C-alpha cells in the first residue's frame, strides 16, 4: 500500500489546513495510507476520515532551538521507520525543517508555499535558507505565479502551480436588486494581515448613509478584543458583528450583498474564491498576486491596500449599481471554475504520479 505523509503546524482553522484536510481525505479514500503529523499544536478542527492517522509531534520545550532539534530527530526517525511513499509539507518554516531533517533519506518530498513570501513575517535569513533548501525538494508547489517569482531560477525549475481546491455547499439564490437588506461579509483570521480594522472604519462612514447596513466578520484570532473595542468606540454594536468560526459558513454568507477582503497580503485566499464561486460581488485589496484572481471591474473590484476611502467608494459603487453587482457576481462565478475541488485533486494526483512515488 502506498503511504502519504503530511507535515503541518496543526489542523486548526486555516487555509493551508483546509487544503490538507481535502487532500488527506481524498487520498485515504483512494486507497492510500495517510498520516498527518502536527508540529506546533495538536488541534484538529476539520472533519477527517477515521482512517487517517494523526501524529502529535508537538515540541515539548519552551526553547525554540531545543524544539527544532527534537523535531529534526523525530522527523528523521519517523521517515526511517515508516518509509512513506511520498511526503507533502505545507508552510515555509515547516518545509525547511522537513527538508533539512530528511537529508540523505530516499523519499520524494513535495513542499508547498501557502502565503506571500515577502510579507508573511519570515526573516531575510529564513527566505534565503528556504530558497537554498527547496532545491532539495522533489517538487515545490506554489499557488500563484507571484509566489514562484519570489524564488531563484533553480527553485523555479522544480516548481508547479496548483490552485486551492474549493467546494461550496450553496450559491446565491436571490436577485441582488430585490434584496431587502444590505449585508457586507468578511471571512478571515482576526489578525493584522487581514486588516479588518480598515473594513470597520469604512462601515463607520457608510452607516451614516445606509443606516440599515450590517457587516458580519467571520473568523477568530488574536485581535478579537481590539476589534471589539473599535466597534464599541465607534458605537457600531448594532451594525458590525464578530461572528467567530461557524460550521455553516457558506450557508451564512451566500445571500450577502457584498464580500469584502481587506488583507494587506495573501497567498491565495480560499475565502475570496469561495465567495466568488457562490456568485457574490467581491471587493478585494490589490495585494501582490491579487490580479491572478480578480480583474478590476470584470469579476470584482480591487482597491489599494489600507485605503479606507477607496473601500468606501467601491462599496458605494456596488450599492448604487444593482446591474453591476449582478454582473460581477455572475462573472466571478464563471472565472473560478478552475478551483473546483475535483479539478485540483487531479492536478495533485498527476504531480505525485510524475515524481514517481515509491510503493511501500
CSV table of C-alpha atoms in Angstrom, one decimal:
chain,number,residue,atom,x,y,z
A,1,UNK,CA,0.0,0.0,0.0
A,2,UNK,CA,1.3,3.5,-0.8
A,3,UNK,CA,1.7,5.8,2.1
A,4,UNK,CA,1.4,9.6,2.1
A,5,UNK,CA,2.5,11.7,4.9
A,6,UNK,CA,1.6,15.4,5.5
A,7,UNK,CA,3.5,17.8,7.7
A,8,UNK,CA,1.8,20.9,9.1
A,9,UNK,CA,1.8,23.0,12.2
A,10,UNK,CA,-1.7,22.0,13.3
A,11,UNK,CA,-5.1,21.1,11.8
A,12,UNK,CA,-6.8,24.2,13.3
A,13,UNK,CA,-8.9,26.6,11.2
A,14,UNK,CA,-6.8,28.0,8.3
A,15,UNK,CA,-6.4,27.9,4.6
A,16,UNK,CA,-3.4,25.5,4.5
A,17,UNK,CA,-5.0,23.2,7.0
A,18,UNK,CA,-8.3,23.1,5.0
A,19,UNK,CA,-6.4,22.1,1.8
A,20,UNK,CA,-4.6,19.3,3.7
A,21,UNK,CA,-7.9,18.0,5.0
A,22,UNK,CA,-9.2,17.8,1.5
A,23,UNK,CA,-6.1,16.1,0.1
A,24,UNK,CA,-5.8,13.7,3.0
A,25,UNK,CA,-9.5,12.6,2.9
A,26,UNK,CA,-9.2,12.2,-0.9
A,27,UNK,CA,-6.1,10.1,-0.9
A,28,UNK,CA,-7.2,7.9,2.0
A,29,UNK,CA,-10.4,7.2,0.2
A,30,UNK,CA,-8.4,6.3,-2.9
A,31,UNK,CA,-6.6,3.5,-1.0
A,32,UNK,CA,-3.6,5.3,0.4
A,33,UNK,CA,-2.4,5.0,4.0
A,34,UNK,CA,-2.3,8.6,5.2
A,35,UNK,CA,-0.5,10.2,8.2
A,36,UNK,CA,-0.8,13.8,9.2
A,37,UNK,CA,2.0,15.0,11.5
A,38,UNK,CA,1.4,18.1,13.6
A,39,UNK,CA,4.4,20.0,14.9
A,40,UNK,CA,3.1,23.1,16.6
A,41,UNK,CA,-0.3,22.3,18.1
A,42,UNK,CA,-2.4,19.2,18.5
A,43,UNK,CA,-5.5,20.9,17.2
A,44,UNK,CA,-7.9,19.4,14.7
A,45,UNK,CA,-10.9,21.5,13.5
A,46,UNK,CA,-11.6,19.9,10.1
A,47,UNK,CA,-13.5,16.7,9.5
A,48,UNK,CA,-11.1,14.0,8.8
A,49,UNK,CA,-11.6,10.3,7.8
A,50,UNK,CA,-11.2,7.9,10.7
A,51,UNK,CA,-8.7,6.0,8.5
A,52,UNK,CA,-6.3,9.0,8.7
A,53,UNK,CA,-3.5,8.6,11.3
A,54,UNK,CA,-2.9,11.8,13.3
A,55,UNK,CA,0.5,12.0,14.9
A,56,UNK,CA,1.4,14.5,17.6
A,57,UNK,CA,5.0,15.7,17.3
A,58,UNK,CA,4.4,19.0,19.1
A,59,UNK,CA,7.5,20.4,20.7
A,60,UNK,CA,7.6,19.9,24.5
A,61,UNK,CA,10.2,22.6,25.3
A,62,UNK,CA,9.8,26.3,25.7
A,63,UNK,CA,13.1,26.7,23.8
A,64,UNK,CA,12.6,27.0,20.0
A,65,UNK,CA,16.1,25.7,19.4
A,66,UNK,CA,15.6,22.7,21.6
A,67,UNK,CA,12.3,22.0,19.9
A,68,UNK,CA,14.0,22.3,16.5
A,69,UNK,CA,16.5,19.6,17.5
A,70,UNK,CA,13.7,17.4,18.8
A,71,UNK,CA,11.6,17.9,15.7
A,72,UNK,CA,14.6,17.1,13.4
A,73,UNK,CA,15.3,13.9,15.3
A,74,UNK,CA,11.6,12.9,15.4
A,75,UNK,CA,11.1,13.6,11.7
A,76,UNK,CA,14.2,11.6,10.7
A,77,UNK,CA,13.2,8.7,13.0
A,78,UNK,CA,9.7,8.7,11.6
A,79,UNK,CA,10.9,8.6,7.9
A,80,UNK,CA,13.4,5.9,8.6
A,81,UNK,CA,10.9,3.8,10.4
A,82,UNK,CA,7.8,4.2,8.2
A,83,UNK,CA,9.4,4.8,4.8
A,84,UNK,CA,6.5,6.8,3.3
A,85,UNK,CA,5.9,6.7,-0.4
A,86,UNK,CA,5.7,10.5,-0.5
A,87,UNK,CA,5.8,13.4,1.9
A,88,UNK,CA,3.9,16.6,1.4
A,89,UNK,CA,4.8,19.6,3.7
A,90,UNK,CA,3.0,22.9,3.9
A,91,UNK,CA,4.2,26.3,5.1
A,92,UNK,CA,7.7,27.7,4.7
A,93,UNK,CA,9.3,27.1,8.1
A,94,UNK,CA,8.0,23.6,8.3
A,95,UNK,CA,9.1,22.9,4.8
A,96,UNK,CA,12.6,24.0,5.6
A,97,UNK,CA,12.6,21.8,8.8
A,98,UNK,CA,11.3,18.7,7.0
A,99,UNK,CA,13.8,19.1,4.1
A,100,UNK,CA,16.7,19.7,6.5
A,101,UNK,CA,15.7,16.7,8.6
A,102,UNK,CA,15.5,14.3,5.7
A,103,UNK,CA,18.8,15.0,4.0
A,104,UNK,CA,20.3,11.7,2.8
A,105,UNK,CA,17.0,9.8,3.1
A,106,UNK,CA,15.5,8.4,-0.1
A,107,UNK,CA,11.9,9.7,-0.1
A,108,UNK,CA,10.1,12.0,-2.5
A,109,UNK,CA,9.2,15.3,-0.8
A,110,UNK,CA,6.8,18.0,-2.1
A,111,UNK,CA,6.8,21.3,-0.3
A,112,UNK,CA,4.2,24.0,-0.7
A,113,UNK,CA,4.3,27.7,-0.1
A,114,UNK,CA,0.9,29.0,1.3
A,115,UNK,CA,1.4,32.7,1.7
A,116,UNK,CA,3.3,35.7,0.4
A,117,UNK,CA,7.0,35.0,0.9
A,118,UNK,CA,7.8,38.7,1.0
A,119,UNK,CA,5.2,39.7,3.6
A,120,UNK,CA,4.4,36.7,5.9
A,121,UNK,CA,6.9,37.6,8.6
A,122,UNK,CA,9.8,35.4,7.7
A,123,UNK,CA,13.2,37.0,8.1
A,124,UNK,CA,15.6,37.5,5.1
A,125,UNK,CA,17.7,34.7,6.5
A,126,UNK,CA,14.8,32.3,6.6
A,127,UNK,CA,13.8,33.3,3.0
A,128,UNK,CA,17.5,32.8,1.9
A,129,UNK,CA,17.5,29.4,3.6
A,130,UNK,CA,14.2,28.3,2.1
A,131,UNK,CA,15.4,29.3,-1.3
A,132,UNK,CA,18.5,27.1,-0.7
A,133,UNK,CA,16.9,24.1,0.9
A,134,UNK,CA,13.9,24.0,-1.5
A,135,UNK,CA,16.4,22.9,-4.2
A,136,UNK,CA,16.5,19.5,-2.3
A,137,UNK,CA,12.7,19.1,-2.7
A,138,UNK,CA,11.4,16.8,-5.4
A,139,UNK,CA,8.8,19.4,-6.3
A,140,UNK,CA,7.8,22.8,-5.0
A,141,UNK,CA,4.1,23.8,-5.2
A,142,UNK,CA,3.0,27.4,-5.4
A,143,UNK,CA,-0.5,28.8,-5.5
A,144,UNK,CA,0.4,31.8,-7.8
A,145,UNK,CA,2.9,32.9,-10.4
A,146,UNK,CA,3.8,35.7,-8.0
A,147,UNK,CA,4.8,33.3,-5.2
A,148,UNK,CA,7.0,31.4,-7.6
A,149,UNK,CA,8.7,34.6,-8.8
A,150,UNK,CA,9.9,35.2,-5.2
A,151,UNK,CA,12.4,32.4,-5.6
A,152,UNK,CA,15.5,31.7,-7.6
A,153,UNK,CA,15.6,30.1,-11.0
A,154,UNK,CA,16.9,26.9,-9.5
A,155,UNK,CA,13.8,26.6,-7.3
A,156,UNK,CA,11.5,27.7,-10.2
A,157,UNK,CA,12.8,24.8,-12.3
A,158,UNK,CA,11.1,22.3,-9.9
A,159,UNK,CA,8.0,24.5,-9.3
A,160,UNK,CA,4.4,23.7,-10.1
A,161,UNK,CA,1.4,26.0,-9.8
A,162,UNK,CA,-1.6,24.2,-8.2
A,163,UNK,CA,-4.6,26.3,-7.2
A,164,UNK,CA,-6.5,25.8,-4.0
A,165,UNK,CA,-9.3,23.2,-4.1
A,166,UNK,CA,-12.6,24.8,-3.4
A,167,UNK,CA,-16.1,23.4,-3.0
A,168,UNK,CA,-19.2,25.1,-1.7
A,169,UNK,CA,-22.5,23.9,-0.3
A,170,UNK,CA,-24.7,26.7,-1.6
A,171,UNK,CA,-24.9,29.5,-4.1
A,172,UNK,CA,-26.6,32.9,-4.2
A,173,UNK,CA,-30.3,32.3,-4.7
A,174,UNK,CA,-31.8,35.8,-4.5
A,175,UNK,CA,-31.9,38.7,-7.0
A,176,UNK,CA,-29.4,41.3,-5.8
A,177,UNK,CA,-31.7,44.2,-6.8
A,178,UNK,CA,-34.6,42.7,-4.8
A,179,UNK,CA,-32.6,42.1,-1.6
A,180,UNK,CA,-34.3,43.9,1.4
A,181,UNK,CA,-31.1,44.3,3.4
A,182,UNK,CA,-27.5,45.4,2.9
A,183,UNK,CA,-25.2,42.7,4.3
A,184,UNK,CA,-21.5,43.0,3.9
A,185,UNK,CA,-19.4,40.0,4.9
A,186,UNK,CA,-15.8,39.3,5.5
A,187,UNK,CA,-14.1,36.0,6.3
A,188,UNK,CA,-10.6,35.7,7.7
A,189,UNK,CA,-8.5,35.3,10.8
A,190,UNK,CA,-8.7,38.3,13.1
A,191,UNK,CA,-5.1,39.3,12.6
A,192,UNK,CA,-3.1,42.2,11.3
A,193,UNK,CA,-2.7,40.5,7.9
A,194,UNK,CA,-6.4,40.6,7.3
A,195,UNK,CA,-6.8,44.2,8.4
A,196,UNK,CA,-10.5,44.0,9.4
A,197,UNK,CA,-9.9,47.4,11.2
A,198,UNK,CA,-10.0,49.0,7.7
A,199,UNK,CA,-13.4,47.4,7.0
A,200,UNK,CA,-14.8,48.6,10.3
A,201,UNK,CA,-13.6,52.1,9.6
A,202,UNK,CA,-15.3,52.1,6.2
A,203,UNK,CA,-18.5,50.8,7.8
A,204,UNK,CA,-18.5,53.7,10.3
A,205,UNK,CA,-18.6,56.1,7.3
A,206,UNK,CA,-21.1,54.1,5.3
A,207,UNK,CA,-23.7,53.6,8.1
A,208,UNK,CA,-24.4,57.3,8.2
A,209,UNK,CA,-25.6,57.0,4.5
A,210,UNK,CA,-27.1,53.5,4.8
A,211,UNK,CA,-28.4,53.1,8.4
A,212,UNK,CA,-29.9,49.6,7.6
A,213,UNK,CA,-26.4,48.3,6.6
A,214,UNK,CA,-24.9,45.5,8.6
A,215,UNK,CA,-21.4,43.9,8.5
A,216,UNK,CA,-20.6,40.4,9.6
A,217,UNK,CA,-16.9,39.3,10.1
A,218,UNK,CA,-16.3,35.5,10.4
A,219,UNK,CA,-13.2,34.1,12.0
A,220,UNK,CA,-11.2,34.1,15.2
A,221,UNK,CA,-7.8,35.4,16.1
A,222,UNK,CA,-5.6,37.5,18.4
A,223,UNK,CA,-7.2,40.8,17.5
A,224,UNK,CA,-10.7,40.0,18.6
A,225,UNK,CA,-10.6,42.1,21.8
A,226,UNK,CA,-9.0,45.0,19.9
A,227,UNK,CA,-11.7,44.9,17.1
A,228,UNK,CA,-14.5,44.6,19.7
A,229,UNK,CA,-13.1,47.8,21.3
A,230,UNK,CA,-13.1,49.6,18.0
A,231,UNK,CA,-16.7,48.5,17.4
A,232,UNK,CA,-17.7,49.8,20.8
A,233,UNK,CA,-15.7,53.1,20.5
A,234,UNK,CA,-17.5,53.8,17.1
A,235,UNK,CA,-20.9,52.8,18.5
A,236,UNK,CA,-21.3,50.1,15.9
A,237,UNK,CA,-22.5,47.3,18.2
A,238,UNK,CA,-25.8,47.1,16.2
A,239,UNK,CA,-24.0,47.2,12.9
A,240,UNK,CA,-20.8,45.2,12.9
A,241,UNK,CA,-20.8,41.7,14.3
A,242,UNK,CA,-17.9,39.4,15.0
A,243,UNK,CA,-19.4,36.0,14.3
A,244,UNK,CA,-16.4,33.8,15.1
A,245,UNK,CA,-15.9,30.4,13.5
A,246,UNK,CA,-19.1,28.7,12.3
A,247,UNK,CA,-19.7,25.3,10.9
A,248,UNK,CA,-22.2,26.5,8.3
A,249,UNK,CA,-20.1,29.3,6.8
A,250,UNK,CA,-21.3,29.0,3.2
A,251,UNK,CA,-24.9,29.0,4.2
A,252,UNK,CA,-24.3,32.0,6.4
A,253,UNK,CA,-22.8,34.2,3.8
A,254,UNK,CA,-24.2,33.0,0.4
A,255,UNK,CA,-27.0,35.6,0.4
A,256,UNK,CA,-24.9,38.5,1.5
A,257,UNK,CA,-24.9,41.7,-0.6
A,258,UNK,CA,-21.1,42.1,-0.9
A,259,UNK,CA,-18.0,40.1,0.1
A,260,UNK,CA,-15.1,42.3,1.2
A,261,UNK,CA,-11.5,41.2,1.7
A,262,UNK,CA,-9.1,43.9,3.2
A,263,UNK,CA,-5.9,41.8,3.5
A,264,UNK,CA,-2.5,43.5,3.4
A,265,UNK,CA,-1.1,40.4,1.8
A,266,UNK,CA,-2.3,36.9,0.9
A,267,UNK,CA,-1.1,33.7,-0.7
A,268,UNK,CA,-4.3,32.7,-2.4
A,269,UNK,CA,-7.5,33.5,-0.4
A,270,UNK,CA,-9.8,30.5,0.0
A,271,UNK,CA,-12.5,32.7,1.4
A,272,UNK,CA,-12.5,35.0,-1.6
A,273,UNK,CA,-12.5,32.1,-4.0
A,274,UNK,CA,-15.5,30.6,-2.2
A,275,UNK,CA,-17.4,33.9,-2.2
A,276,UNK,CA,-16.8,34.2,-6.0
A,277,UNK,CA,-17.9,30.6,-6.5
A,278,UNK,CA,-21.1,31.5,-4.7
A,279,UNK,CA,-21.7,34.3,-7.1
A,280,UNK,CA,-21.2,37.2,-4.6
A,281,UNK,CA,-19.9,40.5,-5.9
A,282,UNK,CA,-16.5,40.8,-4.3
A,283,UNK,CA,-14.2,43.7,-3.4
A,284,UNK,CA,-10.5,42.9,-2.6
A,285,UNK,CA,-7.3,44.8,-1.9
A,286,UNK,CA,-4.6,44.8,-4.5
A,287,UNK,CA,-2.2,42.6,-2.5
A,288,UNK,CA,0.7,41.1,-4.5
A,289,UNK,CA,-0.8,38.3,-6.7
A,290,UNK,CA,-4.4,39.5,-6.4
A,291,UNK,CA,-4.5,40.2,-10.1
A,292,UNK,CA,-4.3,36.5,-10.7
A,293,UNK,CA,-7.7,36.1,-9.1
A,294,UNK,CA,-9.6,39.3,-9.7
A,295,UNK,CA,-9.6,41.6,-12.7
A,296,UNK,CA,-10.9,45.0,-11.6
A,297,UNK,CA,-14.4,45.8,-12.8
A,298,UNK,CA,-14.6,42.4,-14.6
A,299,UNK,CA,-15.1,39.8,-11.9
A,300,UNK,CA,-14.8,42.0,-8.9
A,301,UNK,CA,-13.5,45.4,-7.7
A,302,UNK,CA,-10.0,46.0,-6.4
A,303,UNK,CA,-8.7,48.7,-4.1
A,304,UNK,CA,-5.4,49.8,-2.7
A,305,UNK,CA,-4.2,48.1,0.5
A,306,UNK,CA,-5.0,50.2,3.5
A,307,UNK,CA,-7.1,52.8,1.6
A,308,UNK,CA,-10.3,53.1,3.6
A,309,UNK,CA,-11.8,55.8,1.4
A,310,UNK,CA,-11.3,53.8,-1.7
A,311,UNK,CA,-13.1,50.9,0.0
A,312,UNK,CA,-16.0,53.2,0.9
A,313,UNK,CA,-16.3,54.3,-2.7
A,314,UNK,CA,-16.1,50.7,-4.0
A,315,UNK,CA,-18.9,49.6,-1.7
A,316,UNK,CA,-21.0,52.6,-2.8
A,317,UNK,CA,-20.4,51.7,-6.4
A,318,UNK,CA,-21.9,48.3,-5.9
A,319,UNK,CA,-24.8,49.6,-3.8
A,320,UNK,CA,-25.7,52.2,-6.4
A,321,UNK,CA,-25.5,49.8,-9.3
A,322,UNK,CA,-27.5,46.6,-8.9
A,323,UNK,CA,-26.8,45.6,-12.5
A,324,UNK,CA,-23.1,45.9,-11.9
A,325,UNK,CA,-23.4,43.8,-8.7
A,326,UNK,CA,-25.2,41.0,-10.6
A,327,UNK,CA,-22.7,41.1,-13.4
A,328,UNK,CA,-19.7,41.0,-11.1
A,329,UNK,CA,-21.2,38.0,-9.2
A,330,UNK,CA,-22.0,36.1,-12.4
A,331,UNK,CA,-18.6,36.7,-13.9
A,332,UNK,CA,-16.8,35.9,-10.6
A,333,UNK,CA,-18.6,32.5,-10.5
A,334,UNK,CA,-17.5,31.7,-14.1
A,335,UNK,CA,-13.9,32.8,-13.5
A,336,UNK,CA,-13.2,30.4,-10.6
A,337,UNK,CA,-14.2,27.1,-12.2
A,338,UNK,CA,-10.5,26.1,-12.3
A,339,UNK,CA,-10.6,26.0,-8.5
A,340,UNK,CA,-13.2,23.3,-8.3
A,341,UNK,CA,-12.0,20.5,-6.0
A,342,UNK,CA,-12.2,17.7,-8.5
A,343,UNK,CA,-10.0,19.5,-10.9
A,344,UNK,CA,-7.4,20.5,-8.4
A,345,UNK,CA,-7.2,17.0,-6.9
A,346,UNK,CA,-6.4,15.6,-10.3
A,347,UNK,CA,-3.5,18.1,-10.6
A,348,UNK,CA,-2.1,16.8,-7.3
A,349,UNK,CA,-2.6,13.2,-8.5
A,350,UNK,CA,-0.7,14.0,-11.7
A,351,UNK,CA,2.1,15.6,-9.8
A,352,UNK,CA,2.5,12.7,-7.4
A,353,UNK,CA,2.5,10.3,-10.4
A,354,UNK,CA,5.0,12.4,-12.2
A,355,UNK,CA,7.6,12.4,-9.4
A,356,UNK,CA,7.3,8.6,-9.2
A,357,UNK,CA,6.2,7.8,-5.6
A,358,UNK,CA,7.6,4.6,-4.2
A,359,UNK,CA,5.4,1.7,-3.2
A,360,UNK,CA,5.9,0.6,0.4
